[in-house]
CSV table of C-alpha atoms and ligand atoms in Angstrom, one decimal:
chain,number,residue,atom,x,y,z
A,17,MET,CA,85.5,112.4,86.0
A,18,LYS,CA,87.9,111.7,88.7
A,19,PHE,CA,88.8,108.4,90.0
A,20,ILE,CA,88.2,109.5,93.7
A,21,ASP,CA,83.9,110.4,92.4
A,22,LYS,CA,83.9,107.4,89.9
A,23,LEU,CA,85.1,105.4,93.2
A,24,ASN,CA,83.2,107.0,96.2
A,25,SER,CA,79.7,106.9,93.9
A,26,ARG,CA,80.2,102.9,92.7
A,27,VAL,CA,80.4,102.5,96.7
A,28,GLU,CA,77.5,104.2,97.0
A,29,HIS,CA,75.9,102.7,94.2
A,30,ASN,CA,76.1,98.8,95.4
A,31,GLY,CA,77.8,99.2,98.4
A,32,SER,CA,80.4,97.1,97.8
A,33,LEU,CA,84.1,97.5,99.0
A,34,LEU,CA,85.7,94.7,96.9
A,35,CYS,CA,88.2,94.9,94.2
A,36,VAL,CA,88.3,91.4,91.6
A,37,GLY,CA,91.7,91.3,90.7
A,38,LEU,CA,92.2,90.3,87.2
A,39,ASP,CA,95.3,88.3,86.9
A,40,PRO,CA,95.2,85.1,84.8
A,41,ASP,CA,97.8,82.5,84.6
A,42,LEU,CA,97.9,80.0,81.7
A,43,ILE,CA,98.7,76.8,84.2
A,44,ARG,CA,95.6,78.2,86.2
A,45,LEU,CA,93.1,79.0,83.3
A,46,PRO,CA,90.3,76.0,83.0
A,47,VAL,CA,91.5,73.8,79.9
A,48,HIS,CA,88.6,75.2,77.5
A,49,VAL,CA,89.7,78.4,78.4
A,50,ARG,CA,93.2,78.0,77.8
A,51,GLU,CA,92.6,76.5,74.7
A,52,SER,CA,91.1,79.3,73.2
A,53,GLU,CA,91.7,82.3,71.2
A,54,ALA,CA,92.6,85.4,73.2
A,55,PRO,CA,92.6,82.6,76.6
A,56,TYR,CA,93.1,86.1,79.1
A,57,PHE,CA,90.9,88.0,77.8
A,58,MET,CA,88.4,85.2,76.8
A,59,PHE,CA,88.8,84.3,81.2
A,60,ASN,CA,88.1,88.3,82.4
A,61,LYS,CA,85.7,88.9,80.6
A,62,ALA,CA,83.4,85.4,82.1
A,63,ILE,CA,85.0,86.7,85.7
A,64,ILE,CA,83.5,90.5,84.5
A,65,ASP,CA,80.0,90.1,83.7
A,66,ALA,CA,80.0,87.0,87.0
A,67,THR,CA,81.0,89.9,89.2
A,68,ALA,CA,80.4,92.9,87.6
A,69,GLU,CA,77.6,94.0,90.1
A,70,LEU,CA,79.6,93.0,92.8
A,71,VAL,CA,82.7,94.3,92.7
A,72,CYS,CA,84.0,98.6,93.4
A,73,ALA,CA,87.0,98.2,91.2
A,74,TYR,CA,88.8,95.7,88.6
A,75,LYS,CA,92.4,95.7,89.6
A,76,PRO,CA,94.6,94.2,86.5
A,77,ASN,CA,98.3,93.2,87.2
A,78,SER,CA,100.2,94.2,84.3
A,79,ALA,CA,103.0,91.2,85.0
A,80,PHE,CA,100.6,88.7,84.4
A,81,TYR,CA,100.4,90.2,80.5
A,82,GLU,CA,103.5,91.5,80.2
A,83,ALA,CA,104.9,87.5,80.5
A,84,ARG,CA,103.3,87.0,77.9
A,85,GLY,CA,104.7,89.1,75.5
A,86,ALA,CA,103.1,91.5,73.0
A,87,ALA,CA,99.3,88.5,72.5
A,88,GLY,CA,99.5,89.6,76.6
A,89,ILE,CA,99.5,93.4,76.4
A,90,GLU,CA,96.5,93.3,73.5
A,91,GLU,CA,94.7,91.0,75.8
A,92,LEU,CA,95.7,93.2,78.5
A,93,GLN,CA,94.0,96.3,77.0
A,94,LEU,CA,91.1,94.2,74.7
A,95,THR,CA,90.4,93.2,78.7
A,96,CYS,CA,90.0,97.2,79.3
A,97,ALA,CA,88.5,98.4,76.4
A,98,TYR,CA,85.7,95.8,77.3
A,99,ILE,CA,85.3,96.8,81.1
A,100,GLN,CA,84.7,101.1,80.0
A,101,GLU,CA,82.0,100.2,77.3
A,102,LYS,CA,80.6,97.4,79.0
A,103,TYR,CA,80.3,98.6,82.9
A,104,PRO,CA,81.7,102.0,82.3
A,105,SER,CA,80.9,103.2,86.3
A,106,ILE,CA,84.0,100.3,87.4
A,107,PRO,CA,86.7,101.8,88.0
A,108,ILE,CA,90.3,100.0,86.4
A,109,ILE,CA,93.0,100.1,88.6
A,110,LEU,CA,96.1,99.0,86.6
A,111,ASP,CA,98.8,97.2,88.9
A,112,PHE,CA,102.2,97.7,87.5
A,113,LYS,CA,103.8,99.4,90.1
A,114,ARG,CA,106.0,101.8,88.2
A,115,GLY,CA,108.4,104.5,89.4
A,116,ASP,CA,111.9,106.0,87.3
A,117,ILE,CA,113.0,108.9,87.0
A,118,GLY,CA,110.6,111.7,85.4
A,119,ASN,CA,110.8,111.3,81.8
A,120,THR,CA,111.1,108.0,81.9
A,121,ASN,CA,107.7,107.6,84.1
A,122,LYS,CA,106.3,109.7,81.1
A,123,GLN,CA,105.9,107.2,78.9
A,124,TYR,CA,104.6,105.0,81.8
A,125,ALA,CA,101.6,107.1,82.5
A,126,ARG,CA,101.1,107.4,79.2
A,127,PHE,CA,100.7,103.1,78.7
A,128,ALA,CA,98.5,103.2,81.4
A,129,PHE,CA,96.2,106.2,81.2
A,130,GLU,CA,96.4,107.0,77.1
A,131,TYR,CA,97.0,103.6,75.7
A,132,LEU,CA,94.6,101.8,78.3
A,133,GLY,CA,92.5,104.7,79.8
A,134,VAL,CA,92.6,103.3,83.5
A,135,ASP,CA,91.2,105.2,85.9
A,136,ALA,CA,94.2,104.8,88.7
A,137,VAL,CA,97.3,103.3,88.8
A,138,THR,CA,99.8,101.7,91.5
A,139,ILE,CA,103.3,103.2,91.7
A,140,GLN,CA,106.8,102.8,93.8
A,141,PRO,CA,107.9,106.4,95.8
A,142,TRP,CA,111.2,105.5,96.1
A,143,CYS,CA,112.5,108.0,93.4
A,144,GLY,CA,110.8,110.9,94.8
A,145,ALA,CA,108.5,113.5,94.7
A,146,GLU,CA,109.8,115.2,91.9
A,147,ALA,CA,110.4,112.0,89.5
A,148,VAL,CA,106.9,110.8,90.2
A,149,LYS,CA,104.7,114.2,89.3
A,150,ALA,CA,104.7,112.7,85.7
A,151,PHE,CA,101.7,110.7,87.3
A,152,LEU,CA,100.6,113.3,90.0
A,153,ASP,CA,100.1,115.7,87.8
A,154,TYR,CA,97.3,113.3,85.7
A,155,LYS,CA,95.1,115.1,88.3
A,156,ASP,CA,91.6,113.2,87.4
A,157,LYS,CA,93.5,109.7,87.9
A,158,GLY,CA,93.9,108.1,91.0
A,159,ILE,CA,97.8,107.6,92.3
A,160,ILE,CA,97.6,104.5,94.4
A,161,VAL,CA,101.4,105.0,95.9
A,162,LEU,CA,103.5,101.6,97.4
A,163,ASP,CA,103.6,102.3,101.5
A,164,ARG,CA,102.9,98.6,103.4
A,165,THR,CA,103.4,95.6,101.6
A,166,SER,CA,102.1,92.6,101.7
A,167,ASN,CA,105.1,90.4,101.8
A,168,PRO,CA,106.9,88.7,104.9
A,169,GLY,CA,109.7,90.5,104.1
A,170,ALA,CA,108.2,93.8,103.7
A,171,GLY,CA,109.6,95.2,106.5
A,172,GLU,CA,113.6,94.7,105.5
A,173,LEU,CA,113.8,98.2,104.4
A,174,GLN,CA,110.0,99.8,105.1
A,175,ASP,CA,110.1,99.3,109.2
A,176,LEU,CA,114.3,100.6,108.7
A,177,SER,CA,114.1,103.8,111.1
A,178,VAL,CA,114.2,107.6,109.5
A,179,GLY,CA,114.6,110.8,111.6
A,180,GLY,CA,113.4,108.2,114.1
A,181,GLN,CA,109.9,107.1,112.2
A,182,GLN,CA,109.7,104.1,110.4
A,183,LEU,CA,110.1,104.6,106.3
A,184,TYR,CA,106.6,103.5,105.7
A,185,LEU,CA,105.3,105.7,107.9
A,186,LYS,CA,107.6,108.4,106.2
A,187,VAL,CA,106.2,107.8,103.2
A,188,ALA,CA,102.6,108.1,104.4
A,189,GLU,CA,103.3,111.5,105.8
A,190,ASN,CA,104.9,112.8,102.5
A,191,VAL,CA,101.9,111.3,100.4
A,192,ARG,CA,100.2,113.5,102.9
A,193,ASP,CA,101.6,116.4,102.6
A,194,ASN,CA,103.5,116.9,99.8
A,195,TRP,CA,102.4,115.0,97.1
A,196,ASN,CA,98.6,115.1,97.6
A,197,LYS,CA,98.3,118.1,95.8
A,198,ASN,CA,95.4,117.3,94.0
A,199,GLY,CA,94.0,115.2,96.2
A,200,ASN,CA,94.6,112.6,93.9
A,201,CYS,CA,96.3,109.9,95.5
A,202,LEU,CA,95.9,106.6,97.2
A,203,LEU,CA,98.3,104.7,99.5
A,204,VAL,CA,98.7,100.3,99.2
A,205,VAL,CA,98.0,99.3,102.8
A,206,ALA,CA,98.2,95.5,102.7
A,207,ALA,CA,95.7,93.6,104.9
A,208,THR,CA,98.9,91.4,106.3
A,209,TYR,CA,99.5,94.0,108.4
A,210,PRO,CA,96.8,95.9,110.2
A,211,LYS,CA,98.8,97.1,113.2
A,212,GLU,CA,100.4,99.2,110.7
A,213,MET,CA,98.0,99.8,108.8
A,214,ALA,CA,95.9,101.9,111.7
A,215,LYS,CA,99.2,103.6,112.3
A,216,VAL,CA,98.9,105.0,108.7
A,217,ARG,CA,95.4,105.5,109.5
A,218,THR,CA,95.7,108.1,111.9
A,219,LEU,CA,99.1,109.5,110.3
A,220,VAL,CA,97.4,110.6,107.3
A,221,GLY,CA,93.2,111.1,109.1
A,222,PRO,CA,90.3,109.2,107.9
A,223,ASP,CA,89.8,110.5,103.8
A,224,MET,CA,92.3,109.0,102.3
A,225,VAL,CA,92.2,105.9,100.8
A,226,PHE,CA,94.1,102.9,101.3
A,227,LEU,CA,94.3,99.9,98.1
A,228,VAL,CA,94.2,96.4,100.5
A,229,PRO,CA,95.8,93.3,99.6
A,230,GLY,CA,95.9,89.8,100.8
A,231,ILE,CA,92.8,88.4,101.8
A,232,GLY,CA,91.9,85.6,100.5
A,233,THR,CA,95.2,83.4,99.6
A,234,GLN,CA,97.8,85.3,100.8
A,235,GLY,CA,96.0,85.1,104.8
A,236,GLY,CA,95.2,88.5,106.0
A,237,ASP,CA,92.8,88.7,108.6
A,238,LEU,CA,89.9,90.3,107.5
A,239,ALA,CA,88.3,92.1,110.5
A,240,ALA,CA,91.6,93.5,111.5
A,241,VAL,CA,91.9,95.0,108.7
A,242,LEU,CA,87.9,96.8,108.8
A,243,ALA,CA,88.7,97.6,112.5
A,244,ALA,CA,92.5,99.6,111.5
A,245,GLY,CA,91.2,101.5,108.4
A,246,LEU,CA,87.8,102.0,107.8
A,247,ASN,CA,87.0,105.6,108.1
A,248,LYS,CA,83.8,107.0,110.1
A,249,LYS,CA,81.1,106.2,107.3
A,250,LYS,CA,82.8,102.9,107.5
A,251,THR,CA,84.2,103.6,104.0
A,252,GLY,CA,88.5,104.6,102.5
A,253,LEU,CA,88.9,100.9,101.5
A,254,ILE,CA,89.3,98.8,98.5
A,255,ILE,CA,90.0,95.9,99.7
A,256,ASN,CA,91.6,93.7,96.3
A,257,VAL,CA,90.9,90.1,96.2
A,258,THR,CA,92.6,87.8,93.1
A,259,ARG,CA,92.9,84.0,93.5
A,260,GLU,CA,90.8,83.3,95.8
A,261,ILE,CA,87.8,84.9,93.5
A,262,ILE,CA,89.5,83.8,90.0
A,263,PHE,CA,90.0,80.1,90.4
A,264,ALA,CA,87.8,79.6,92.7
A,265,GLY,CA,86.3,77.0,89.6
A,266,THR,CA,88.7,75.2,87.3
A,267,GLY,CA,85.9,73.7,85.1
A,268,LYS,CA,83.1,74.8,83.2
A,269,ASN,CA,81.4,76.4,85.8
A,270,PHE,CA,84.5,78.7,86.5
A,271,ALA,CA,82.8,82.2,86.2
A,272,ALA,CA,79.6,80.7,88.6
A,273,ALA,CA,82.8,80.2,91.1
A,274,ALA,CA,84.6,83.0,91.0
A,275,ARG,CA,80.7,84.7,91.5
A,276,ASP,CA,79.6,82.9,94.4
A,277,LYS,CA,83.5,83.5,96.0
A,278,ALA,CA,82.8,87.2,95.5
A,279,LEU,CA,79.8,87.2,96.4
A,280,SER,CA,80.5,85.5,99.8
A,281,LEU,CA,83.5,88.1,100.5
A,282,SER,CA,81.5,91.0,100.0
A,283,ALA,CA,78.8,90.3,101.8
A,284,GLU,CA,80.6,89.3,105.0
A,285,ILE,CA,83.0,92.3,104.1
A,286,ASN,CA,79.9,94.2,105.0
A,287,LYS,CA,78.1,92.6,107.4
A,288,GLN,CA,81.7,93.3,109.3
A,289,ARG,CA,81.2,96.3,108.6
A,290,GLY,CA,77.6,96.9,109.8
A,291,VAL,CA,76.6,97.7,106.9
A,292,THR,CA,73.4,96.0,104.6
B,164,LIG,P1,96.2,87.5,95.5
B,164,LIG,O1,97.1,87.4,96.7
B,164,LIG,O2,95.8,85.8,95.0
B,164,LIG,O3,94.9,87.7,96.2
B,164,LIG,O4,96.7,89.1,95.1
B,164,LIG,C1,97.2,89.8,95.7
B,164,LIG,C2,97.7,91.0,94.1
B,164,LIG,O5,97.6,92.2,94.7
B,164,LIG,C3,98.5,90.4,93.0
B,164,LIG,O6,98.4,91.9,91.7
B,164,LIG,C4,99.8,91.6,93.8
B,164,LIG,O7,100.5,92.0,93.2
B,164,LIG,C5,99.2,92.7,94.5
B,164,LIG,N1,99.9,93.4,95.7
B,164,LIG,C6,99.7,92.5,97.1
B,164,LIG,O8,99.7,91.1,96.8
B,164,LIG,N2,100.6,92.6,97.7
B,164,LIG,C7,101.0,94.1,98.0
B,164,LIG,O9,101.2,94.5,98.8
B,164,LIG,C8,100.3,95.2,97.2
B,164,LIG,C9,99.5,95.0,96.2
B,164,LIG,C10,99.1,95.4,95.1
B,164,LIG,O10,99.6,96.9,94.9
B,164,LIG,O11,98.3,95.5,94.9
């Protein structure tokens, strides 16, 4: 099944635009989990079981797993396999922001799509269409291109004027016109830049889905994001929240605390977009 169909059917099924990020961090895990044999997997499993009915997707960020070497990669694989087996209708977005020459991208794509079997990845556009073709050729997978990032310094390069147009708009236009031949492209457009999001939405039209990080710890404004990014169907956004949900609790009840936070966020998103 195509990523976009899987996502849409998930959103239709449970009415949620909330994506929970799975970025465990050893020092922030509850002590009893930190001391277990596979701490990231144990942590993720509890968070997933507590939030599954509330999400449209999960987004593990590879950095948090790679930082622990082989054990971390193994726990990333176990996490993906757990979601695929127990919650097969929930798409997995591997956030790894890769981008290199085509020959190397093929290997990154193999890791994501063949070893882990995830449904979508985040990629860097910097090397251009000829290089990212290695990702785009996976017609059934979601290819989520970094466009407007959430960090305070995002504008340093992304706002540069290129042929009279800002670079992030140029990237969005390129994705719209040249990269999306298989209909499998999405864009990362961050919650911390709602004005820019509105411009991207106008440029690419209502159908392209945005992955939206930056709500919660990074301070993005939910109302402004929904006003800027929703399409007429009141969808078109995957709203990712990570630390504010997964580290909502610190003790034995951490998963219940994560669930409570996810519940209130998904309800707030739906209230503000006028969907009950
Ligand atoms: P929280 O700030 O804890 O909600 O986590 C945000 C997650 O989204 C992390 O995994 C980031 O790496 C990722 N992210 C951003 O924060 N900003 C971006 O511009 C892009 C991403 C992303 O691609 O998801």
